[in-house]
Coordinates of C-alpha atoms in Angstrom, one line a residue:
M233 CA 80.9 4.8 26.0
K234 CA 81.2 7.1 29.0
N235 CA 81.3 4.1 31.4
N236 CA 84.3 2.7 29.5
F237 CA 86.0 6.1 29.5
E238 CA 85.5 6.3 33.3
E239 CA 86.9 2.8 33.7
K240 CA 90.0 3.6 31.7
M241 CA 90.5 6.9 33.6
A242 CA 90.1 5.2 36.9
D243 CA 92.8 2.7 35.9
I244 CA 95.0 5.5 34.9
M245 CA 94.5 7.3 38.2
I246 CA 95.3 4.2 40.1
G247 CA 98.5 3.8 38.1
E248 CA 99.4 7.5 38.7
A249 CA 98.9 7.0 42.4
V250 CA 101.0 3.9 42.5
T251 CA 103.7 5.5 40.4
A252 CA 103.8 8.6 42.7
L253 CA 104.1 6.4 45.8
L254 CA 106.9 4.5 44.2
D255 CA 108.7 7.7 43.2
E256 CA 108.4 8.9 46.8
D257 CA 109.7 5.6 48.1
V258 CA 106.6 5.2 50.2
A259 CA 105.4 1.7 51.1
I260 CA 102.4 0.9 48.9
S261 CA 99.4 -0.2 51.0
W262 CA 95.7 -0.1 50.6
A263 CA 95.6 3.0 52.9
A264 CA 98.3 4.8 51.1
L265 CA 96.7 4.2 47.7
T266 CA 93.3 5.3 48.9
D267 CA 94.7 8.4 50.5
R268 CA 96.6 9.3 47.3
L269 CA 93.5 8.9 45.2
R270 CA 91.5 11.0 47.7
S271 CA 94.1 13.7 47.5
A272 CA 94.0 13.6 43.7
I273 CA 90.3 14.2 43.5
E274 CA 90.4 16.9 46.2
N275 CA 92.7 19.0 44.0
A276 CA 91.0 18.1 40.7
T277 CA 88.7 20.6 38.9
D278 CA 87.8 18.4 35.9
E279 CA 84.4 16.7 36.6
D280 CA 85.4 13.6 34.6
R281 CA 88.6 13.2 36.5
I282 CA 86.7 13.6 39.9
R283 CA 84.2 10.9 38.8
A284 CA 87.0 8.6 37.7
G285 CA 88.8 9.2 41.0
L286 CA 85.7 8.2 42.9
R287 CA 85.4 5.1 40.8
A288 CA 89.1 4.3 41.4
I289 CA 88.6 4.6 45.2
E290 CA 85.5 2.3 44.9
E291 CA 87.6 -0.2 43.0
V292 CA 90.3 -0.2 45.6
R293 CA 87.7 -0.6 48.4
R294 CA 86.0 -3.5 46.5
E295 CA 89.4 -5.2 46.2
M296 CA 90.0 -4.6 49.9
Q297 CA 86.6 -6.3 50.7
I298 CA 87.5 -9.3 48.5
R299 CA 90.8 -9.7 50.2
A300 CA 89.1 -9.2 53.6
G301 CA 87.0 -12.2 52.8
E302 CA 90.2 -14.2 52.4
K303 CA 91.6 -12.9 55.7
T304 CA 89.9 -12.3 59.0
D305 CA 91.8 -9.3 60.2
V306 CA 90.6 -6.3 58.2
A307 CA 92.7 -3.8 60.2
S308 CA 95.9 -5.6 59.2
L309 CA 94.7 -5.8 55.6
R310 CA 94.3 -2.0 55.4
E311 CA 98.0 -1.6 56.3
Q312 CA 99.1 -4.6 54.3
K313 CA 101.9 -3.7 51.9
L314 CA 101.1 -4.3 48.3
H315 CA 104.7 -4.5 47.1

């Protein structure tokens, strides 16, 4: 049950981060998304939200690694725009 809650919360946090970047008219990249998630957990006081944020960051990193397997230049992938 808790694992499912953390998954949902992680997805919500990713959505919040993407929405905030769009609202600020910032180009969405892996780096920007990861930075926004780190910022969210640095300011969080709720332990569940911190764990979910760490899980969200891990999900983004995992996706970056999958994409890196498809491309050879990891540095360009980190700055690759997602929209």
